[in-house]
Amino acid sequence: MATRTSPVLRQYVAALRTLLVLTVITGVVYPLALTGIAQVVLPDNADGSLVRHAGATVGSDLVGQGFTRPVTKNSSPVKDADGNPVMAADPRYFQSRPSAAGTGYDPLSTSASNLGPDNRDLVTAVRQRRAAAAQLEGVSPARVPPDALLASGSGLDPQISPVYARLQVPRVARERGLSRRQVSALVAAHVQGRTLGFLGEPRVNVLLLNLALDASSRGR
């Protein structure tokens, strides 16, 4: 006489089969299919919109980065209390906006500061950033634009406003030995308009602008 399988056991077996089938479809077949299609249709986007220069990957045009150099004293690098090198803005490059991702533009720690507008730490940070930006650019603190003071929601935004980029033109031109007209032309060439003509604001990708700046400096 054949042994009958209990209804409960049959339900468990059916549920397990469904789980395995859906796992294969949604966890293996679907991702591989989308990856394959993306590699054919949009290969650069699928690979992370990587930016390559002189045969090396220097970043992504979707992820910001800082343009800094070590602070030195008597030809030796200055270190903080934890023994890490102290970094400062490199005046030869256009500067990105502040970042609250880790120690700055850390893709493994993307985040905002989550501080409210009345938070004392945020108010203090904004004041310090305003003073530092004004000193770096040699302008009045009132001329420092908002994106030089506040981090983005992700901490990884790669763009700055055209206003902030133009504010940096005199300093970059002076440090590079280029004319302001040359540097202003580079900025103008890298201004990206609103997405679809009406979404967001005009912006400048800092990495792409700095790469063009390097190329222009070598070619003069």
Short mmCIF file of C-alpha atoms in Angstrom, two decimals:
data_model
loop_
_atom_site.label_atom_id
_atom_site.label_comp_id
_atom_site.label_asym_id
_atom_site.label_seq_id
_atom_site.Cartn_x
_atom_site.Cartn_y
_atom_site.Cartn_z
CA MET A 1 0.00 0.00 0.00
CA ALA A 2 1.50 3.37 -1.06
CA THR A 3 2.39 5.84 1.64
CA ARG A 4 0.45 9.06 1.32
CA THR A 5 2.30 12.37 1.72
CA SER A 6 0.66 14.67 4.23
CA PRO A 7 -0.84 17.92 2.87
CA VAL A 8 1.43 19.96 5.10
CA LEU A 9 4.56 18.28 3.72
CA ARG A 10 3.34 18.80 0.16
CA GLN A 11 2.91 22.49 0.88
CA TYR A 12 6.45 22.72 2.24
CA VAL A 13 7.86 20.95 -0.81
CA ALA A 14 5.91 23.23 -3.17
CA ALA A 15 7.07 26.31 -1.29
CA LEU A 16 10.70 25.11 -1.44
CA ARG A 17 10.45 24.50 -5.18
CA THR A 18 8.96 27.95 -5.69
CA LEU A 19 11.74 29.49 -3.62
CA LEU A 20 14.45 27.73 -5.61
CA VAL A 21 12.91 28.65 -8.97
CA LEU A 22 12.42 32.31 -8.03
CA THR A 23 15.93 32.47 -6.56
CA VAL A 24 17.41 31.27 -9.83
CA ILE A 25 15.23 33.60 -11.93
CA THR A 26 15.52 36.78 -9.86
CA GLY A 27 18.95 36.17 -8.36
CA VAL A 28 20.84 34.75 -11.35
CA VAL A 29 19.00 34.90 -14.68
CA TYR A 30 17.50 38.40 -14.31
CA PRO A 31 20.71 40.16 -13.11
CA LEU A 32 22.81 38.45 -15.78
CA ALA A 33 20.31 39.38 -18.49
CA LEU A 34 20.20 43.03 -17.42
CA THR A 35 23.99 43.16 -17.12
CA GLY A 36 24.38 41.72 -20.61
CA ILE A 37 21.87 44.16 -22.11
CA ALA A 38 23.50 47.10 -20.32
CA GLN A 39 26.96 46.10 -21.57
CA VAL A 40 25.67 46.11 -25.13
CA VAL A 41 23.45 49.22 -25.01
CA LEU A 42 25.26 51.42 -22.43
CA PRO A 43 28.70 49.90 -21.76
CA ASP A 44 30.24 53.00 -20.15
CA ASN A 45 27.29 53.51 -17.79
CA ALA A 46 27.18 49.81 -16.93
CA ASP A 47 30.84 49.91 -15.90
CA GLY A 48 30.26 52.85 -13.55
CA SER A 49 30.91 55.79 -15.89
CA LEU A 50 34.63 55.45 -15.21
CA VAL A 51 36.96 58.22 -16.33
CA ARG A 52 40.27 57.10 -17.80
CA HIS A 53 43.29 59.30 -18.37
CA ALA A 54 46.70 58.31 -19.75
CA GLY A 55 45.71 54.65 -19.60
CA ALA A 56 44.67 54.74 -15.94
CA THR A 57 41.28 55.00 -14.24
CA VAL A 58 41.21 58.29 -12.36
CA GLY A 59 37.64 58.24 -11.07
CA SER A 60 34.02 58.25 -12.13
CA ASP A 61 32.05 61.17 -13.49
CA LEU A 62 29.26 60.12 -11.11
CA VAL A 63 31.34 60.21 -7.90
CA GLY A 64 33.08 63.28 -6.57
CA GLN A 65 36.55 63.42 -5.11
CA GLY A 66 38.72 65.87 -3.29
CA PHE A 67 41.66 67.70 -4.88
CA THR A 68 44.07 68.14 -2.01
CA ARG A 69 47.75 67.95 -1.16
CA PRO A 70 49.60 67.16 2.09
CA VAL A 71 50.39 70.04 4.42
CA THR A 72 54.14 70.27 5.03
CA LYS A 73 56.29 72.04 7.57
CA ASN A 74 60.05 72.25 7.12
CA SER A 75 59.68 69.88 4.14
CA SER A 76 58.04 67.24 6.35
CA PRO A 77 54.35 66.23 6.22
CA VAL A 78 52.21 67.48 9.08
CA LYS A 79 50.21 64.75 10.83
CA ASP A 80 47.13 64.89 13.02
CA ALA A 81 46.67 63.34 16.47
CA ASP A 82 46.00 59.93 14.89
CA GLY A 83 49.14 60.04 12.79
CA ASN A 84 47.35 60.70 9.50
CA PRO A 85 48.70 63.31 7.07
CA VAL A 86 46.92 66.66 7.24
CA MET A 87 45.50 67.55 3.83
CA ALA A 88 44.64 70.97 2.41
CA ALA A 89 43.06 72.20 -0.80
CA ASP A 90 45.46 72.10 -3.75
CA PRO A 91 45.31 75.66 -5.15
CA ARG A 92 46.23 74.43 -8.64
CA TYR A 93 42.87 72.67 -9.01
CA PHE A 94 39.21 73.56 -8.90
CA GLN A 95 37.77 72.45 -5.58
CA SER A 96 34.72 70.25 -5.03
CA ARG A 97 31.99 71.00 -2.53
CA PRO A 98 32.36 69.74 1.08
CA SER A 99 31.63 66.07 1.76
CA ALA A 100 30.27 64.34 4.86
CA ALA A 101 31.00 60.85 3.49
CA GLY A 102 33.53 59.38 5.91
CA THR A 103 36.66 61.51 5.90
CA GLY A 104 35.49 63.03 2.62
CA TYR A 105 34.19 61.48 -0.60
CA ASP A 106 34.41 57.95 0.78
CA PRO A 107 32.16 55.78 -1.46
CA LEU A 108 31.97 53.15 1.29
CA SER A 109 30.54 55.68 3.73
CA THR A 110 28.15 57.74 1.63
CA SER A 111 25.95 59.94 3.77
CA ALA A 112 24.93 63.44 4.69
CA SER A 113 25.73 65.04 8.04
CA ASN A 114 22.06 64.73 9.08
CA LEU A 115 22.43 67.94 11.06
CA GLY A 116 19.54 70.38 11.26
CA PRO A 117 19.91 74.01 10.15
CA ASP A 118 20.12 75.21 13.75
CA ASN A 119 22.64 72.58 14.84
CA ARG A 120 25.66 74.25 16.43
CA ASP A 121 28.13 71.85 14.79
CA LEU A 122 26.70 72.59 11.35
CA VAL A 123 26.65 76.35 11.96
CA THR A 124 30.28 76.21 13.10
CA ALA A 125 31.29 74.09 10.11
CA VAL A 126 29.60 76.49 7.68
CA ARG A 127 31.39 79.46 9.24
CA GLN A 128 34.74 77.68 9.00
CA ARG A 129 34.12 76.63 5.40
CA ARG A 130 33.08 80.16 4.46
CA ALA A 131 36.23 81.62 5.98
CA ALA A 132 38.47 78.97 4.39
CA ALA A 133 36.91 79.39 0.94
CA ALA A 134 37.11 83.18 1.13
CA GLN A 135 40.77 83.00 2.14
CA LEU A 136 41.61 80.48 -0.60
CA GLU A 137 39.94 82.55 -3.30
CA GLY A 138 40.93 85.94 -1.91
CA VAL A 139 37.35 87.24 -1.85
CA SER A 140 34.86 88.58 0.65
CA PRO A 141 33.05 85.85 2.66
CA ALA A 142 29.77 87.22 1.27
CA ARG A 143 30.77 86.06 -2.21
CA VAL A 144 31.18 82.39 -1.24
CA PRO A 145 28.29 80.41 -2.81
CA PRO A 146 26.19 77.87 -0.88
CA ASP A 147 27.71 74.77 -2.52
CA ALA A 148 31.09 75.75 -1.09
CA LEU A 149 29.55 75.61 2.39
CA LEU A 150 27.22 72.62 2.46
CA ALA A 151 27.76 68.93 1.69
CA SER A 152 25.37 67.12 -0.62
CA GLY A 153 22.87 64.52 0.58
CA SER A 154 25.08 61.66 -0.59
CA GLY A 155 28.42 63.29 0.16
CA LEU A 156 29.56 62.16 -3.30
CA ASP A 157 28.19 64.78 -5.70
CA PRO A 158 30.76 65.30 -8.50
CA GLN A 159 29.52 68.72 -9.58
CA ILE A 160 29.62 72.29 -8.37
CA SER A 161 27.63 75.29 -9.54
CA PRO A 162 28.95 77.46 -12.38
CA VAL A 163 29.02 80.33 -9.86
CA TYR A 164 31.43 78.43 -7.60
CA ALA A 165 33.55 77.36 -10.58
CA ARG A 166 33.83 80.93 -11.86
CA LEU A 167 34.78 82.15 -8.38
CA GLN A 168 37.82 79.86 -8.52
CA VAL A 169 39.01 81.02 -11.95
CA PRO A 170 41.40 83.81 -10.77
CA ARG A 171 43.16 81.56 -8.28
CA VAL A 172 43.52 78.62 -10.69
CA ALA A 173 44.73 80.90 -13.49
CA ARG A 174 47.33 82.46 -11.18
CA GLU A 175 48.60 79.13 -9.88
CA ARG A 176 48.78 77.63 -13.38
CA GLY A 177 50.29 80.62 -15.11
CA LEU A 178 47.32 80.77 -17.48
CA SER A 179 45.17 83.74 -18.43
CA ARG A 180 41.77 84.15 -16.81
CA ARG A 181 40.24 84.04 -20.28
CA GLN A 182 41.72 80.58 -20.90
CA VAL A 183 40.48 79.19 -17.60
CA SER A 184 37.07 80.84 -17.95
CA ALA A 185 36.72 79.24 -21.39
CA LEU A 186 37.40 75.82 -19.85
CA VAL A 187 34.71 76.43 -17.25
CA ALA A 188 32.21 77.57 -19.87
CA ALA A 189 32.94 74.47 -21.98
CA HIS A 190 32.20 72.18 -19.02
CA VAL A 191 28.91 73.71 -17.86
CA GLN A 192 26.20 71.06 -18.13
CA GLY A 193 22.65 72.32 -18.58
CA ARG A 194 19.53 71.19 -16.77
CA THR A 195 18.59 67.54 -17.32
CA LEU A 196 15.95 67.34 -20.05
CA GLY A 197 16.04 71.10 -20.11
CA PHE A 198 14.12 71.66 -16.88
CA LEU A 199 15.35 69.29 -14.12
CA GLY A 200 17.95 70.45 -11.64
CA GLU A 201 20.37 73.32 -12.13
CA PRO A 202 23.34 73.98 -14.44
CA ARG A 203 26.46 72.34 -13.06
CA VAL A 204 30.15 71.69 -13.66
CA ASN A 205 31.80 68.28 -13.22
CA VAL A 206 34.94 69.04 -11.21
CA LEU A 207 36.93 65.94 -12.22
CA LEU A 208 36.37 66.48 -15.94
CA LEU A 209 37.18 70.18 -15.60
CA ASN A 210 40.43 69.48 -13.76
CA LEU A 211 41.50 66.91 -16.35
CA ALA A 212 40.90 69.49 -19.08
CA LEU A 213 42.86 72.00 -16.98
CA ASP A 214 45.83 69.63 -16.76
CA ALA A 215 45.72 69.08 -20.52
CA SER A 216 45.55 72.81 -21.17
CA SER A 217 48.51 73.47 -18.84
CA ARG A 218 50.66 70.88 -20.63
CA GLY A 219 49.74 72.24 -24.03
CA ARG A 220 50.53 75.92 -23.43
#
